[in-house]
Short mmCIF file of N, CA and C in Angstrom, two decimals:
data_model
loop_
_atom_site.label_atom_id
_atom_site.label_comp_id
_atom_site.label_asym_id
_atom_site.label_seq_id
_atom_site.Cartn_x
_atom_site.Cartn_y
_atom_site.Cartn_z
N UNK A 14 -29.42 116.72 151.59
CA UNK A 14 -28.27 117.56 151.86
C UNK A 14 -27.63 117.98 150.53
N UNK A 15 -27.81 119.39 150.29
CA UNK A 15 -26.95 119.74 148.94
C UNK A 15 -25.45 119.77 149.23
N UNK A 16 -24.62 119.27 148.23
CA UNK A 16 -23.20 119.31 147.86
C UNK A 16 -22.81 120.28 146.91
N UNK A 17 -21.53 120.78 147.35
CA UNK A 17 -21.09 122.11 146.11
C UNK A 17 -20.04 120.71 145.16
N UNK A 18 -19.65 121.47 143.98
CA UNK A 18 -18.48 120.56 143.19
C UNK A 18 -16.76 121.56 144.11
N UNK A 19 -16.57 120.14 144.04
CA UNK A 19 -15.01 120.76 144.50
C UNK A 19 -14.10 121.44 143.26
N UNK A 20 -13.40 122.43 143.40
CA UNK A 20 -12.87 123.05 142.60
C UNK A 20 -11.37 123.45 143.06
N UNK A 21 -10.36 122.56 142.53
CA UNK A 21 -8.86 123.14 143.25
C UNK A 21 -8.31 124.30 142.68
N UNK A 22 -9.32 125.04 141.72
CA UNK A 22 -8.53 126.68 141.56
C UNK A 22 -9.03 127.10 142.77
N UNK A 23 -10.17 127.27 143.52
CA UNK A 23 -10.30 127.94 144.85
C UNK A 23 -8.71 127.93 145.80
N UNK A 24 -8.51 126.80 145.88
CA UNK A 24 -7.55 126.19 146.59
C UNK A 24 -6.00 126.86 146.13
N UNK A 25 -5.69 127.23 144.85
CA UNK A 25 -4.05 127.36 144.34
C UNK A 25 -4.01 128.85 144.19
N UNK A 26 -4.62 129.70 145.81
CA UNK A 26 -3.57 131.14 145.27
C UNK A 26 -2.70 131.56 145.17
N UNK A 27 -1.90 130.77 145.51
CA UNK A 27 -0.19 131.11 145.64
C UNK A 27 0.32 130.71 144.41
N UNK A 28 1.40 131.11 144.29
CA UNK A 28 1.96 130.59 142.43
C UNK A 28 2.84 129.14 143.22
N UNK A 29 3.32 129.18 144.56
CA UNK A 29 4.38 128.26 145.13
C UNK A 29 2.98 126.81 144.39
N UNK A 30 2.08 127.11 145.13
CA UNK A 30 0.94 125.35 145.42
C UNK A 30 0.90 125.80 143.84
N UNK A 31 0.57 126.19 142.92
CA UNK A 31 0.03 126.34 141.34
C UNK A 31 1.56 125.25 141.12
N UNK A 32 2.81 125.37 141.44
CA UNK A 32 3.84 125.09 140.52
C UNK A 32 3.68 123.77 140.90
N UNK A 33 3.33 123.45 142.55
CA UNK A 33 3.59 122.08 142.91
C UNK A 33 2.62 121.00 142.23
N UNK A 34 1.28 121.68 142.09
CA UNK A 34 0.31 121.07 141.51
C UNK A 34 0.61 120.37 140.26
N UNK A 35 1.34 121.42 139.49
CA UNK A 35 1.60 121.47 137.98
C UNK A 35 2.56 120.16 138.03
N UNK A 36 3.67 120.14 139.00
CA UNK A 36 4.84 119.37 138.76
C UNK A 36 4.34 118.25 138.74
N UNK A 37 3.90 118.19 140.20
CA UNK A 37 2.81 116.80 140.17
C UNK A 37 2.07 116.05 139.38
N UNK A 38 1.66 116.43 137.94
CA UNK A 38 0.98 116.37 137.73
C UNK A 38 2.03 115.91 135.96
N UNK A 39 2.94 116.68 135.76
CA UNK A 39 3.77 116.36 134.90
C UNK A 39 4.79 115.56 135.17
N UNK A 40 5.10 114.92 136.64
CA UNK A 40 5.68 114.10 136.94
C UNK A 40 5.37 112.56 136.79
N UNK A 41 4.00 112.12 136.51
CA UNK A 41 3.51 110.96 135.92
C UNK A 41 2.36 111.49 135.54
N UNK A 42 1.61 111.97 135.30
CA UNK A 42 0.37 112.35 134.54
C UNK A 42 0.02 112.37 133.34
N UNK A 43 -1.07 111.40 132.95
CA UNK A 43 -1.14 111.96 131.34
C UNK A 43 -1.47 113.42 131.08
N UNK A 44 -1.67 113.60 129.30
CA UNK A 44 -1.94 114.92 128.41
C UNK A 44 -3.09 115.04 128.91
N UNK A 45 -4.48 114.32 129.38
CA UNK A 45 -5.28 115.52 129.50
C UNK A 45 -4.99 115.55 131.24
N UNK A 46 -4.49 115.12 131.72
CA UNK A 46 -4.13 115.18 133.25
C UNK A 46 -3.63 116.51 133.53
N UNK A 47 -2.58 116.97 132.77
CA UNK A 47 -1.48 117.58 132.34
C UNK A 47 -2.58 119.26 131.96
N UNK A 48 -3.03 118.93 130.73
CA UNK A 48 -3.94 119.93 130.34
C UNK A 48 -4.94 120.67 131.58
N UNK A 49 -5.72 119.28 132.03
CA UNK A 49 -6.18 119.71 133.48
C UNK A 49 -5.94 120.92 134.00
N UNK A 50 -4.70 120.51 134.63
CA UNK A 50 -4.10 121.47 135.52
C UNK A 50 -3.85 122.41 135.69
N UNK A 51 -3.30 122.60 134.04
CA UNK A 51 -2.76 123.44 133.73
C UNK A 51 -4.33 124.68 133.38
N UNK A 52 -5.51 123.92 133.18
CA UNK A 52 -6.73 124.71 132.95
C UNK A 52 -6.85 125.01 134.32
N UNK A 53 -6.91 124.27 135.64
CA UNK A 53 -6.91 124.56 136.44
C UNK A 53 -6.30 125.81 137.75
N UNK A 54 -5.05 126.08 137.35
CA UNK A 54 -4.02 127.14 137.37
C UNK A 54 -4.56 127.91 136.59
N UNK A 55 -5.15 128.40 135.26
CA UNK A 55 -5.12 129.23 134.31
C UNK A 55 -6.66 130.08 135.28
N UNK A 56 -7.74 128.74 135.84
CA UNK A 56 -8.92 129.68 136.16
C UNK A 56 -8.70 130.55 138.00
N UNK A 57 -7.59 129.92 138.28
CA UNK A 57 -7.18 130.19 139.94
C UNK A 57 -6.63 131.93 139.49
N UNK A 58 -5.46 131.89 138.27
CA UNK A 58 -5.20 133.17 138.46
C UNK A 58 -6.30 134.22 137.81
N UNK A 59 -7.19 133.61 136.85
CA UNK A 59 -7.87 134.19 136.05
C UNK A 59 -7.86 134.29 134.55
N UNK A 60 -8.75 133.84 133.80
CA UNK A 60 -8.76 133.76 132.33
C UNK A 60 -8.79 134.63 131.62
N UNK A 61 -9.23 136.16 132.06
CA UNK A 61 -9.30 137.39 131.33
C UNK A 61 -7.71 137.60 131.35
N UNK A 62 -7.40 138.22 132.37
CA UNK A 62 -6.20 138.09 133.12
C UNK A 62 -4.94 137.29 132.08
N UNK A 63 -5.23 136.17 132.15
CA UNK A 63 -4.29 135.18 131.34
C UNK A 63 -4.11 135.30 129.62
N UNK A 64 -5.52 135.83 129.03
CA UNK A 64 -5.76 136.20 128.07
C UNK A 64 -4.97 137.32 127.54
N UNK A 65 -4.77 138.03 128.13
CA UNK A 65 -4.47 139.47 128.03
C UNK A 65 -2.70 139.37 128.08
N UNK A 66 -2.22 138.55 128.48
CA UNK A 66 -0.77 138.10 129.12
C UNK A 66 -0.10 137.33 127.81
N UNK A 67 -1.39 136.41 127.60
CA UNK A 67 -0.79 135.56 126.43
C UNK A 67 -1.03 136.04 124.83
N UNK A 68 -1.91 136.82 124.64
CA UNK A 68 -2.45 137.48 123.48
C UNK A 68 -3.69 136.40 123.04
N UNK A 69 -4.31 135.54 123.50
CA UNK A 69 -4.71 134.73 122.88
C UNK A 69 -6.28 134.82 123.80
N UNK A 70 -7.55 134.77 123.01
CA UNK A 70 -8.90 135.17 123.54
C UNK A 70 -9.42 134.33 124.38
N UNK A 71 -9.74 135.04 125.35
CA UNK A 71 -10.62 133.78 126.11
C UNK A 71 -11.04 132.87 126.26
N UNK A 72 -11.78 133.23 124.95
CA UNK A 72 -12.73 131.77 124.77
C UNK A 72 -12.00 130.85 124.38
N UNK A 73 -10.74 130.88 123.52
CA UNK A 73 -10.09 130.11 122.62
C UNK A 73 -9.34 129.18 124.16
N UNK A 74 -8.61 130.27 125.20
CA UNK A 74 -8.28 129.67 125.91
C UNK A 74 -9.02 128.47 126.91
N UNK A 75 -10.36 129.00 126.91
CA UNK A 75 -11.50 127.85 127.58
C UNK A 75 -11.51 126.49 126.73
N UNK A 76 -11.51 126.67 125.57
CA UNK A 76 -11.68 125.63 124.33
C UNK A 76 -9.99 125.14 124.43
N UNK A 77 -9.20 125.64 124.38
CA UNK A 77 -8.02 124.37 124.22
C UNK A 77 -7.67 123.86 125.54
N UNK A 78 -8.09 124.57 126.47
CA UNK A 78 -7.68 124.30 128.28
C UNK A 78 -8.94 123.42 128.73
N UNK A 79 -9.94 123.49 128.14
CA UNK A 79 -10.97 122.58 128.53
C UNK A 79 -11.29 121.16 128.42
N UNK A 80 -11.84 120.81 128.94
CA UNK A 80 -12.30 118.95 129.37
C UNK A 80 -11.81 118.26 127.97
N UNK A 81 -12.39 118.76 126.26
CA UNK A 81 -12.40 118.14 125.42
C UNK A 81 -11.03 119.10 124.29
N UNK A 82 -10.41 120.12 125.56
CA UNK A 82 -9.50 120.59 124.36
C UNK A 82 -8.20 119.63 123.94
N UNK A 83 -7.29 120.69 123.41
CA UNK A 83 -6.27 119.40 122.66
C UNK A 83 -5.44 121.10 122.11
N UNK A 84 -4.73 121.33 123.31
CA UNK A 84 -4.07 122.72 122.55
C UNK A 84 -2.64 122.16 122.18
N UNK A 85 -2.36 123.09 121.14
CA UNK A 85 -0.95 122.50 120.36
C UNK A 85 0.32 122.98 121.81
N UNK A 86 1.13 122.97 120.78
CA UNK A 86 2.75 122.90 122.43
C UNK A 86 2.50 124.06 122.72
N UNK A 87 2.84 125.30 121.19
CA UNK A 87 3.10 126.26 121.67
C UNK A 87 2.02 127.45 122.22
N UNK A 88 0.68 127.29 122.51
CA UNK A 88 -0.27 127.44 123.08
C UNK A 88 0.25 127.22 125.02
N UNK A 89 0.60 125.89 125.10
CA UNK A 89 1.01 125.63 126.20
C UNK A 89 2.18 126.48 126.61
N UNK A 90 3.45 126.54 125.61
CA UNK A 90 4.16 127.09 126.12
C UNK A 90 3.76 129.02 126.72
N UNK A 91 3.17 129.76 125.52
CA UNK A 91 2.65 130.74 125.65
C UNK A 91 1.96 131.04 127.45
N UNK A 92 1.11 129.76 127.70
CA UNK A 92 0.23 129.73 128.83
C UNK A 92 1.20 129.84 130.39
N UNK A 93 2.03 128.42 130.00
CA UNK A 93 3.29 128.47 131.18
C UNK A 93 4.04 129.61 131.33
N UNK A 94 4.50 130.16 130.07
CA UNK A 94 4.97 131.26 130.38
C UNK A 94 4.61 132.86 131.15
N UNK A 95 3.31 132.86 130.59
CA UNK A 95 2.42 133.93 131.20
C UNK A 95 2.11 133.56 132.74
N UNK A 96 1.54 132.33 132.94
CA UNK A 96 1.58 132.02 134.46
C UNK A 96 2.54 132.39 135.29
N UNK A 97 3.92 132.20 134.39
CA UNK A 97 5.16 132.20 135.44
C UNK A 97 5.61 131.18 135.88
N UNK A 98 5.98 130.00 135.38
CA UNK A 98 5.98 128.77 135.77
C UNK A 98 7.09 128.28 134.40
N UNK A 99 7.96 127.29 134.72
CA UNK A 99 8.75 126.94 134.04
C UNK A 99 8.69 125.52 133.87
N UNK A 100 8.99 124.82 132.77
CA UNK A 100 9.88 123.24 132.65
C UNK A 100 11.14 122.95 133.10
N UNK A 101 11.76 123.02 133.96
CA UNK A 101 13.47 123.12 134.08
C UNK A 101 13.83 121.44 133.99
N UNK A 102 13.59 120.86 134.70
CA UNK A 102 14.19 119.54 135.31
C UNK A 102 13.93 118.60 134.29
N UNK A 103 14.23 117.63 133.42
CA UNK A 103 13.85 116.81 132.25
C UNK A 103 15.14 116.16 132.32
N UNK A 104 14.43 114.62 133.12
CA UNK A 104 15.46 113.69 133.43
C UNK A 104 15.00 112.46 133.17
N UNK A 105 15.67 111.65 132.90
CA UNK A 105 15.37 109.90 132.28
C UNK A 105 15.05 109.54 133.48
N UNK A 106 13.95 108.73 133.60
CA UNK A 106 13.59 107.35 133.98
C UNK A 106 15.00 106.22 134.23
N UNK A 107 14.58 106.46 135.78
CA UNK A 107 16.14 105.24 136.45
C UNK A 107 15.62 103.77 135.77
N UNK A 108 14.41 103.68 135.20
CA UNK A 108 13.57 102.25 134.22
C UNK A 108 13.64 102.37 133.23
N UNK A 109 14.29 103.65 132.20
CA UNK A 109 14.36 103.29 131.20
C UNK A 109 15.42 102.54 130.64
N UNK A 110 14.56 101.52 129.00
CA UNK A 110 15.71 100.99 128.37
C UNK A 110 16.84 101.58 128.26
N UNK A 111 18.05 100.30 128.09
CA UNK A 111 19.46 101.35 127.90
C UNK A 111 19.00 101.15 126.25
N UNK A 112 19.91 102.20 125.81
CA UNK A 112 19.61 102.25 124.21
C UNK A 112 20.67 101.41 123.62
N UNK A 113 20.73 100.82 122.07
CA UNK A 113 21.24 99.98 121.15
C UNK A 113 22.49 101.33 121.22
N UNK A 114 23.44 100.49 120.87
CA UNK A 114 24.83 101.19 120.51
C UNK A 114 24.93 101.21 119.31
N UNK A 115 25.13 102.30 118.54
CA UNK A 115 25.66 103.09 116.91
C UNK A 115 26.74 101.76 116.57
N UNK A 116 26.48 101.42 115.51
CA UNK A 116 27.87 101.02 114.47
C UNK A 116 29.00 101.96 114.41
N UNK A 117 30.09 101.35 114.48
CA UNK A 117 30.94 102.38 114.35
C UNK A 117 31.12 102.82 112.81
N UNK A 118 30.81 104.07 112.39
CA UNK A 118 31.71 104.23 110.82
C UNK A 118 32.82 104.29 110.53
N UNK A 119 32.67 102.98 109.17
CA UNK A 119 33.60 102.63 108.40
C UNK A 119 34.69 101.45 109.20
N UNK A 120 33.94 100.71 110.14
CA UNK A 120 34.37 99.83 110.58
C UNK A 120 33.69 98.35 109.31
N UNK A 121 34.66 97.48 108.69
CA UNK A 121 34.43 96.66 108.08
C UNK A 121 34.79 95.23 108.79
N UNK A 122 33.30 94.34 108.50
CA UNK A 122 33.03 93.18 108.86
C UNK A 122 34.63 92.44 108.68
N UNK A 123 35.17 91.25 109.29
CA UNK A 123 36.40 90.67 108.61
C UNK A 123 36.58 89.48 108.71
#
């Protein structure tokens, strides 16, 4: 019995499932988790397409969006932006440490 590979760009034509995917995915996901997805979204709307949006070549985009890429921020940002997709929400961890409290200045030991 032949098997096809599953592919969730088939799956994300809507930009609504592309954003949820994305969130999901930046909501605990590592960098290449993250990258993933975001390659993943990039081949659902199209890479020529995306190319052309972001100024940045195809191929380059296959190579930093791909399995072994490693694209810098603003590559990413360029990409999110052209998709149409935003960062808004950037909130602490209800687990994170509380932080050390500042010295006060010019308060002397006595």
């Amino acid at each position: 019995m032949a098997t096809t590979r599953f592919d969730a760009a088939e799956y994300l034509a809507e930009p609504e499932a592309q954003a949820e995917f994305l969130a999901a995915r930046l909501e605990d996901g590592t960098a290449d988790e993250i990258r993933s997805a975001i390659n993943t979204i990039a081949r659902a709307r199209g890479m020529s397409e995306l190319a052309k949006a972001t100024g940045i070549r195809r191929e380059q985009l296959y190579r930093a969006l791909g399995e072994d890429g490693n694209p810098e921020f603003a590559t990413i940002l360029k990409v999110l932006r052209a998709l149409g997709v935003t960062i808004t929400a950037i909130q602490p961890k209800t687990t994170a440490p509380k932080r050390k409290t500042a010295k006060k200045a010019g308060r002397r030991a006595g």
